[in-house]
Amino acid sequence: MKRINVITIDGPSASGKGALARGIADSFGFNLLDSGVLYRLFAFLYELSFTSDEIANQIKKHVEFIKSEDKLSIRYKKNDITTELRSEILAKLASEHSSKKEVRNALYDIQRNFYNGEGLVADGRDMGTVVFRDAKLKIFLTASSEERAKRRFLELQNRGQEVNMPALIADIEKRDLNDSSRELSPLLPAEDAHIIDSSEMSLEEVFSFTENLIKKEFI
Ligand code: C5P
């Protein structure tokens, strides 16, 4: 199989995929695909009463992804909707929609189109198993549910959002179950993925482990 210049980072919610992907994109000058944002956008646009077919067009025509330093902002029709998209309500709705075939199909081409031949780092649940099966390097990043809930708690608190820890753990476990038990594109490591359990690792440690893998594959 011809391997393409893509690094996939899959794993459960709040495992640190996003921060790792943004760090790699910054350090190595790679483009970035946060595929979870597309599922969140799907839920957001569905709430505005668009159909599955219309949603793909709305995303192509009206959504902008703006990467600055280690942040990714999302605009819809010029309005910044990043905070709304990152809320737990949209995460929950996105997870519900993501088990449907028409939803996954509607987003497939959009995700593939993020690859233009140059380096791309793509994070999600099925980047290495479905969307970029031919990626050069695949990472599966995980951590215990308690550790992930702690990280998400801090992230939401920093953004000034109200959080309740027991509810957060319950939400994360429910989403894990939805994501790993669904029939289509379940959350699973690809056969050729490097599995990293970051429960006892700092982001810096995860980053330097991954950096070594990238240097072996890409440089
Ligand atoms: O990664 P994030 O938490 O933003 O993803 C939100 C939801 O979108 C996930 O819980 C999952 O159900 C869905 N998703 C997916 N496949 C992806 C990325 C996200 O099903 N590649």
Tab-separated table of N, CA and C in Angstrom, residues 84-219:
chain	number	residue	atom	x	y	z
A	84	GLU	N	-19.230	27.473	21.498
A	84	GLU	CA	-20.467	26.691	21.408
A	84	GLU	C	-20.159	25.259	20.960
A	85	LEU	N	-19.306	25.137	19.951
A	85	LEU	CA	-18.974	23.795	19.438
A	85	LEU	C	-18.290	22.940	20.492
A	86	ARG	N	-17.465	23.569	21.334
A	86	ARG	CA	-16.698	22.811	22.335
A	86	ARG	C	-17.521	22.459	23.575
A	87	SER	N	-18.803	22.858	23.626
A	87	SER	CA	-19.593	22.576	24.825
A	87	SER	C	-19.914	21.086	24.919
A	88	GLU	N	-20.198	20.629	26.144
A	88	GLU	CA	-20.532	19.214	26.347
A	88	GLU	C	-21.866	18.863	25.683
A	89	ILE	N	-22.759	19.853	25.554
A	89	ILE	CA	-24.065	19.568	24.925
A	89	ILE	C	-23.852	19.152	23.473
A	90	LEU	N	-23.005	19.922	22.765
A	90	LEU	CA	-22.764	19.563	21.358
A	90	LEU	C	-21.955	18.283	21.227
A	91	ALA	N	-21.065	18.028	22.213
A	91	ALA	CA	-20.297	16.779	22.176
A	91	ALA	C	-21.252	15.588	22.237
A	92	LYS	N	-22.231	15.712	23.110
A	92	LYS	CA	-23.206	14.633	23.300
A	92	LYS	C	-24.036	14.430	22.021
A	93	LEU	N	-24.514	15.554	21.447
A	93	LEU	CA	-25.311	15.455	20.222
A	93	LEU	C	-24.465	14.888	19.080
A	94	ALA	N	-23.201	15.338	19.011
A	94	ALA	CA	-22.304	14.854	17.945
A	94	ALA	C	-22.144	13.343	18.070
A	95	SER	N	-21.974	12.864	19.289
A	95	SER	CA	-21.776	11.435	19.506
A	95	SER	C	-23.023	10.654	19.062
A	96	GLU	N	-24.208	11.223	19.329
A	96	GLU	CA	-25.446	10.532	18.914
A	96	GLU	C	-25.539	10.462	17.382
A	97	HIS	N	-25.245	11.589	16.719
A	97	HIS	CA	-25.338	11.603	15.245
A	97	HIS	C	-24.278	10.705	14.603
A	98	SER	N	-23.129	10.569	15.287
A	98	SER	CA	-21.981	9.949	14.620
A	98	SER	C	-22.149	8.451	14.351
A	99	SER	N	-23.195	7.827	14.929
A	99	SER	CA	-23.369	6.398	14.645
A	99	SER	C	-24.161	6.184	13.354
A	100	LYS	N	-24.673	7.272	12.756
A	100	LYS	CA	-25.520	7.114	11.555
A	100	LYS	C	-24.683	7.129	10.278
A	101	LYS	N	-25.069	6.202	9.378
A	101	LYS	CA	-24.323	6.043	8.134
A	101	LYS	C	-24.323	7.334	7.307
A	102	GLU	N	-25.512	7.969	7.176
A	102	GLU	CA	-25.576	9.162	6.302
A	102	GLU	C	-24.706	10.290	6.847
A	103	VAL	N	-24.540	10.318	8.164
A	103	VAL	CA	-23.718	11.368	8.760
A	103	VAL	C	-22.238	11.104	8.441
A	104	ARG	N	-21.802	9.856	8.647
A	104	ARG	CA	-20.391	9.522	8.390
A	104	ARG	C	-20.082	9.721	6.898
A	105	ASN	N	-21.047	9.321	6.035
A	105	ASN	CA	-20.822	9.494	4.593
A	105	ASN	C	-20.740	10.964	4.213
A	106	ALA	N	-21.619	11.777	4.817
A	106	ALA	CA	-21.643	13.209	4.471
A	106	ALA	C	-20.303	13.871	4.809
A	107	LEU	N	-19.631	13.353	5.844
A	107	LEU	CA	-18.388	14.012	6.284
A	107	LEU	C	-17.120	13.391	5.697
A	108	TYR	N	-17.257	12.223	5.040
A	108	TYR	CA	-16.066	11.493	4.580
A	108	TYR	C	-15.206	12.329	3.609
A	109	ASP	N	-15.833	12.856	2.539
A	109	ASP	CA	-15.056	13.604	1.526
A	109	ASP	C	-14.438	14.865	2.117
A	110	ILE	N	-15.200	15.516	2.984
A	110	ILE	CA	-14.677	16.750	3.600
A	110	ILE	C	-13.388	16.418	4.341
A	111	GLN	N	-13.391	15.294	5.058
A	111	GLN	CA	-12.190	14.915	5.825
A	111	GLN	C	-11.041	14.572	4.881
A	112	ARG	N	-11.327	13.773	3.844
A	112	ARG	CA	-10.255	13.382	2.905
A	112	ARG	C	-9.667	14.613	2.218
A	113	ASN	N	-10.538	15.633	1.962
A	113	ASN	CA	-10.065	16.830	1.254
A	113	ASN	C	-9.108	17.693	2.075
A	114	PHE	N	-8.979	17.406	3.352
A	114	PHE	CA	-7.988	18.134	4.142
A	114	PHE	C	-6.574	17.725	3.738
A	115	TYR	N	-6.445	16.570	3.067
A	115	TYR	CA	-5.119	16.123	2.632
A	115	TYR	C	-4.857	16.628	1.223
A	116	ASN	N	-3.825	17.479	1.082
A	116	ASN	CA	-3.530	18.035	-0.240
A	116	ASN	C	-2.160	17.578	-0.736
A	117	GLY	N	-1.659	16.485	-0.145
A	117	GLY	CA	-0.356	15.967	-0.574
A	117	GLY	C	0.756	16.388	0.370
A	118	GLU	N	0.510	17.500	1.093
A	118	GLU	CA	1.502	17.938	2.083
A	118	GLU	C	1.190	17.247	3.409
A	119	GLY	N	2.066	17.437	4.399
A	119	GLY	CA	1.854	16.781	5.686
A	119	GLY	C	0.535	17.171	6.341
A	120	LEU	N	-0.156	16.167	6.858
A	120	LEU	CA	-1.419	16.420	7.572
A	120	LEU	C	-1.433	15.605	8.858
A	121	VAL	N	-1.880	16.240	9.946
A	121	VAL	CA	-2.110	15.470	11.153
A	121	VAL	C	-3.617	15.512	11.417
A	122	ALA	N	-4.210	14.312	11.573
A	122	ALA	CA	-5.669	14.204	11.665
A	122	ALA	C	-6.050	13.512	12.961
A	123	ASP	N	-6.901	14.159	13.779
A	123	ASP	CA	-7.297	13.481	15.013
A	123	ASP	C	-8.789	13.161	15.034
A	124	GLY	N	-9.112	12.030	15.680
A	124	GLY	CA	-10.516	11.614	15.735
A	124	GLY	C	-10.683	10.239	16.339
A	125	ARG	N	-11.604	9.467	15.756
A	125	ARG	CA	-11.872	8.115	16.254
A	125	ARG	C	-11.530	7.057	15.207
A	126	ASP	N	-11.671	7.441	13.928
A	126	ASP	CA	-11.498	6.458	12.847
A	126	ASP	C	-10.537	6.960	11.773
A	127	MET	N	-9.621	7.842	12.155
A	127	MET	CA	-8.691	8.398	11.165
A	127	MET	C	-7.791	7.295	10.606
A	128	GLY	N	-7.263	6.439	11.509
A	128	GLY	CA	-6.338	5.387	11.075
A	128	GLY	C	-7.034	4.147	10.553
A	129	THR	N	-8.298	3.932	10.958
A	129	THR	CA	-8.978	2.692	10.550
A	129	THR	C	-9.830	2.870	9.297
A	130	VAL	N	-10.330	4.097	9.033
A	130	VAL	CA	-11.246	4.292	7.903
A	130	VAL	C	-10.797	5.424	6.974
A	131	VAL	N	-10.682	6.627	7.505
A	131	VAL	CA	-10.521	7.806	6.635
A	131	VAL	C	-9.133	7.860	5.996
A	132	PHE	N	-8.088	7.612	6.792
A	132	PHE	CA	-6.722	7.623	6.244
A	132	PHE	C	-6.046	6.287	6.563
A	133	ARG	N	-6.625	5.210	6.031
A	133	ARG	CA	-6.090	3.863	6.280
A	133	ARG	C	-4.653	3.738	5.793
A	134	ASP	N	-4.320	4.618	4.791
A	134	ASP	CA	-3.000	4.545	4.181
A	134	ASP	C	-2.019	5.565	4.776
A	135	ALA	N	-2.321	6.038	6.005
A	135	ALA	CA	-1.425	7.019	6.654
A	135	ALA	C	-0.087	6.375	6.992
A	136	LYS	N	0.963	7.213	6.945
A	136	LYS	CA	2.320	6.711	7.230
A	136	LYS	C	2.508	6.371	8.693
A	137	LEU	N	1.876	7.165	9.573
A	137	LEU	CA	2.072	6.944	11.012
A	137	LEU	C	0.722	7.028	11.728
A	138	LYS	N	0.456	6.011	12.543
A	138	LYS	CA	-0.830	5.979	13.261
A	138	LYS	C	-0.589	5.859	14.756
A	139	ILE	N	-1.267	6.750	15.495
A	139	ILE	CA	-1.146	6.745	16.955
A	139	ILE	C	-2.539	6.486	17.521
A	140	PHE	N	-2.607	5.688	18.577
A	140	PHE	CA	-3.855	5.541	19.323
A	140	PHE	C	-3.548	5.998	20.737
A	141	LEU	N	-4.140	7.152	21.115
A	141	LEU	CA	-3.810	7.764	22.405
A	141	LEU	C	-4.957	7.545	23.382
A	142	THR	N	-4.629	6.938	24.518
A	142	THR	CA	-5.697	6.685	25.480
A	142	THR	C	-5.249	7.094	26.885
A	143	ALA	N	-6.167	7.015	27.859
A	143	ALA	CA	-5.875	7.289	29.277
A	143	ALA	C	-7.100	6.819	30.053
A	144	SER	N	-6.961	6.629	31.368
A	144	SER	CA	-8.096	6.148	32.164
A	144	SER	C	-9.230	7.183	32.123
A	145	SER	N	-10.473	6.730	32.376
A	145	SER	CA	-11.592	7.678	32.272
A	145	SER	C	-11.504	8.751	33.361
A	146	GLU	N	-10.974	8.409	34.557
A	146	GLU	CA	-10.848	9.421	35.628
A	146	GLU	C	-9.872	10.515	35.205
A	147	GLU	N	-8.746	10.092	34.642
A	147	GLU	CA	-7.724	11.044	34.218
A	147	GLU	C	-8.276	11.937	33.091
A	148	ARG	N	-9.017	11.349	32.189
A	148	ARG	CA	-9.562	12.129	31.081
A	148	ARG	C	-10.617	13.116	31.578
A	149	ALA	N	-11.434	12.679	32.560
A	149	ALA	CA	-12.446	13.587	33.126
A	149	ALA	C	-11.755	14.772	33.805
A	150	LYS	N	-10.635	14.490	34.509
A	150	LYS	CA	-9.894	15.575	35.179
A	150	LYS	C	-9.410	16.587	34.150
A	151	ARG	N	-8.860	16.073	33.042
A	151	ARG	CA	-8.326	16.973	31.999
A	151	ARG	C	-9.441	17.808	31.376
A	152	ARG	N	-10.579	17.157	31.091
A	152	ARG	CA	-11.690	17.887	30.474
A	152	ARG	C	-12.241	18.939	31.450
A	153	PHE	N	-12.262	18.573	32.755
A	153	PHE	CA	-12.727	19.495	33.796
A	153	PHE	C	-11.902	20.790	33.745
A	154	LEU	N	-10.575	20.630	33.744
A	154	LEU	CA	-9.690	21.803	33.724
A	154	LEU	C	-9.877	22.611	32.447
A	155	GLU	N	-10.021	21.901	31.336
A	155	GLU	CA	-10.178	22.577	30.036
A	155	GLU	C	-11.448	23.427	30.038
A	156	LEU	N	-12.569	22.834	30.509
A	156	LEU	CA	-13.838	23.562	30.496
A	156	LEU	C	-13.806	24.716	31.510
A	157	GLN	N	-13.180	24.458	32.672
A	157	GLN	CA	-13.074	25.495	33.693
A	157	GLN	C	-12.276	26.697	33.166
A	158	ASN	N	-11.167	26.391	32.470
A	158	ASN	CA	-10.354	27.469	31.885
A	158	ASN	C	-11.132	28.297	30.891
A	159	ARG	N	-12.102	27.654	30.254
A	159	ARG	CA	-12.917	28.405	29.283
A	159	ARG	C	-14.093	29.098	29.958
A	160	GLY	N	-14.150	29.018	31.297
A	160	GLY	CA	-15.213	29.698	32.037
A	160	GLY	C	-16.541	28.966	31.983
A	161	GLN	N	-16.521	27.663	31.593
A	161	GLN	CA	-17.792	26.925	31.539
A	161	GLN	C	-18.027	26.209	32.868
A	162	GLU	N	-19.288	26.112	33.265
A	162	GLU	CA	-19.621	25.437	34.530
A	162	GLU	C	-19.479	23.932	34.363
A	163	VAL	N	-18.856	23.287	35.359
A	163	VAL	CA	-18.691	21.837	35.244
A	163	VAL	C	-18.990	21.120	36.545
A	164	ASN	N	-19.557	19.943	36.394
A	164	ASN	CA	-19.870	19.119	37.546
A	164	ASN	C	-19.156	17.791	37.312
A	165	MET	N	-18.178	17.487	38.191
A	165	MET	CA	-17.279	16.353	37.958
A	165	MET	C	-18.009	15.002	37.792
A	166	PRO	N	-18.924	14.609	38.709
A	166	PRO	CA	-19.579	13.306	38.524
A	166	PRO	C	-20.329	13.236	37.182
A	167	ALA	N	-20.991	14.376	36.818
A	167	ALA	CA	-21.734	14.373	35.546
A	167	ALA	C	-20.767	14.249	34.380
A	168	LEU	N	-19.588	14.862	34.529
A	168	LEU	CA	-18.586	14.823	33.457
A	168	LEU	C	-18.062	13.391	33.256
A	169	ILE	N	-17.768	12.704	34.377
A	169	ILE	CA	-17.280	11.307	34.260
A	169	ILE	C	-18.366	10.454	33.595
A	170	ALA	N	-19.626	10.648	34.024
A	170	ALA	CA	-20.720	9.845	33.453
A	170	ALA	C	-20.842	10.114	31.953
A	171	ASP	N	-20.735	11.395	31.556
A	171	ASP	CA	-20.842	11.765	30.126
A	171	ASP	C	-19.725	11.128	29.319
A	172	ILE	N	-18.497	11.203	29.858
A	172	ILE	CA	-17.338	10.667	29.134
A	172	ILE	C	-17.477	9.152	28.966
A	173	GLU	N	-17.925	8.477	30.037
A	173	GLU	CA	-18.060	7.020	29.941
A	173	GLU	C	-19.174	6.634	28.964
A	174	LYS	N	-20.242	7.443	28.941
A	174	LYS	CA	-21.338	7.138	28.030
A	174	LYS	C	-20.873	7.320	26.574
A	175	ARG	N	-20.134	8.417	26.343
A	175	ARG	CA	-19.649	8.660	24.979
A	175	ARG	C	-18.659	7.579	24.545
A	176	ASP	N	-17.785	7.141	25.482
A	176	ASP	CA	-16.841	6.050	25.174
A	176	ASP	C	-17.604	4.816	24.719
A	177	LEU	N	-18.675	4.519	25.492
A	177	LEU	CA	-19.443	3.314	25.192
A	177	LEU	C	-20.103	3.454	23.816
A	178	ASN	N	-20.740	4.628	23.574
A	178	ASN	CA	-21.365	4.869	22.255
A	178	ASN	C	-20.336	4.710	21.149
A	179	ASP	N	-19.173	5.355	21.334
A	179	ASP	CA	-18.174	5.399	20.265
A	179	ASP	C	-17.539	4.034	20.009
A	180	SER	N	-17.370	3.225	21.082
A	180	SER	CA	-16.669	1.955	20.838
A	180	SER	C	-17.617	0.808	20.530
A	181	SER	N	-18.924	0.989	20.815
A	181	SER	CA	-19.821	-0.140	20.546
A	181	SER	C	-20.630	0.039	19.266
A	182	ARG	N	-20.497	1.202	18.597
A	182	ARG	CA	-21.310	1.388	17.395
A	182	ARG	C	-20.807	0.479	16.273
A	183	GLU	N	-21.737	0.210	15.336
A	183	GLU	CA	-21.410	-0.737	14.268
A	183	GLU	C	-20.440	-0.125	13.253
A	184	LEU	N	-20.701	1.179	12.915
A	184	LEU	CA	-19.883	1.835	11.889
A	184	LEU	C	-18.697	2.547	12.513
A	185	SER	N	-17.506	2.311	11.971
A	185	SER	CA	-16.300	3.001	12.443
A	185	SER	C	-16.186	3.042	13.966
A	186	PRO	N	-16.272	1.903	14.644
A	186	PRO	CA	-16.142	1.978	16.113
A	186	PRO	C	-14.754	2.454	16.501
A	187	LEU	N	-14.674	3.001	17.710
A	187	LEU	CA	-13.383	3.474	18.201
A	187	LEU	C	-12.500	2.275	18.520
A	188	LEU	N	-11.479	2.077	17.690
A	188	LEU	CA	-10.563	0.934	17.844
A	188	LEU	C	-9.195	1.353	17.328
A	189	PRO	N	-8.117	0.818	17.909
A	189	PRO	CA	-6.814	1.130	17.300
A	189	PRO	C	-6.675	0.391	15.961
A	190	ALA	N	-6.065	1.050	14.979
A	190	ALA	CA	-5.762	0.352	13.718
A	190	ALA	C	-4.713	-0.720	14.042
A	191	GLU	N	-4.686	-1.775	13.230
A	191	GLU	CA	-3.724	-2.872	13.483
A	191	GLU	C	-2.286	-2.382	13.538
A	192	ASP	N	-1.997	-1.364	12.704
A	192	ASP	CA	-0.625	-0.864	12.637
A	192	ASP	C	-0.427	0.413	13.449
A	193	ALA	N	-1.308	0.631	14.463
A	193	ALA	CA	-1.164	1.859	15.280
A	193	ALA	C	-0.209	1.636	16.445
A	194	HIS	N	0.472	2.720	16.844
A	194	HIS	CA	1.265	2.708	18.078
A	194	HIS	C	0.314	3.129	19.194
A	195	ILE	N	0.168	2.288	20.208
A	195	ILE	CA	-0.777	2.613	21.283
A	195	ILE	C	-0.032	3.303	22.432
A	196	ILE	N	-0.524	4.486	22.818
A	196	ILE	CA	0.112	5.219	23.923
A	196	ILE	C	-0.922	5.405	25.032
A	197	ASP	N	-0.626	4.875	26.218
A	197	ASP	CA	-1.497	5.118	27.372
A	197	ASP	C	-0.893	6.283	28.150
A	198	SER	N	-1.593	7.425	28.125
A	198	SER	CA	-1.006	8.642	28.704
A	198	SER	C	-1.485	8.907	30.127
A	199	SER	N	-2.102	7.891	30.786
A	199	SER	CA	-2.630	8.113	32.151
A	199	SER	C	-1.553	8.686	33.067
A	200	GLU	N	-0.319	8.189	32.915
A	200	GLU	CA	0.757	8.626	33.815
A	200	GLU	C	1.804	9.461	33.080
A	201	MET	N	1.409	10.030	31.954
A	201	MET	CA	2.385	10.805	31.180
A	201	MET	C	1.919	12.252	31.050
A	202	SER	N	2.895	13.178	31.031
A	202	SER	CA	2.536	14.579	30.771
A	202	SER	C	2.413	14.755	29.255
A	203	LEU	N	1.831	15.875	28.856
A	203	LEU	CA	1.713	16.152	27.421
A	203	LEU	C	3.106	16.201	26.783
A	204	GLU	N	4.078	16.768	27.530
A	204	GLU	CA	5.451	16.870	26.991
A	204	GLU	C	6.029	15.475	26.725
A	205	GLU	N	5.759	14.547	27.659
A	205	GLU	CA	6.286	13.182	27.472
A	205	GLU	C	5.636	12.502	26.257
A	206	VAL	N	4.330	12.704	26.131
A	206	VAL	CA	3.625	12.111	24.983
A	206	VAL	C	4.177	12.729	23.697
A	207	PHE	N	4.398	14.052	23.756
A	207	PHE	CA	4.885	14.746	22.568
A	207	PHE	C	6.263	14.235	22.156
A	208	SER	N	7.161	14.071	23.143
A	208	SER	CA	8.524	13.679	22.736
A	208	SER	C	8.558	12.224	22.265
A	209	PHE	N	7.697	11.356	22.829
A	209	PHE	CA	7.588	9.976	22.338
A	209	PHE	C	7.134	9.987	20.866
A	210	THR	N	6.101	10.816	20.595
A	210	THR	CA	5.552	10.876	19.233
A	210	THR	C	6.563	11.501	18.263
A	211	GLU	N	7.262	12.521	18.767
A	211	GLU	CA	8.254	13.208	17.933
A	211	GLU	C	9.293	12.196	17.408
A	212	ASN	N	9.716	11.285	18.280
A	212	ASN	CA	10.690	10.269	17.849
A	212	ASN	C	10.125	9.379	16.754
A	213	LEU	N	8.842	9.014	16.894
A	213	LEU	CA	8.212	8.181	15.854
A	213	LEU	C	8.150	8.955	14.540
A	214	ILE	N	7.820	10.245	14.623
A	214	ILE	CA	7.707	11.060	13.398
A	214	ILE	C	9.070	11.150	12.717
A	215	LYS	N	10.115	11.359	13.530
A	215	LYS	CA	11.457	11.507	12.927
A	215	LYS	C	11.847	10.221	12.193
A	216	LYS	N	11.450	9.072	12.742
A	216	LYS	CA	11.774	7.794	12.093
A	216	LYS	C	11.031	7.637	10.767
A	217	GLU	N	9.743	8.048	10.750
A	217	GLU	CA	8.904	7.807	9.568
A	217	GLU	C	9.042	8.888	8.493
A	218	PHE	N	9.215	10.146	8.945
A	218	PHE	CA	9.099	11.242	7.988
A	218	PHE	C	10.425	11.925	7.635
A	219	ILE	N	11.428	11.781	8.511
A	219	ILE	CA	12.631	12.593	8.251
A	219	ILE	C	13.833	11.713	7.903
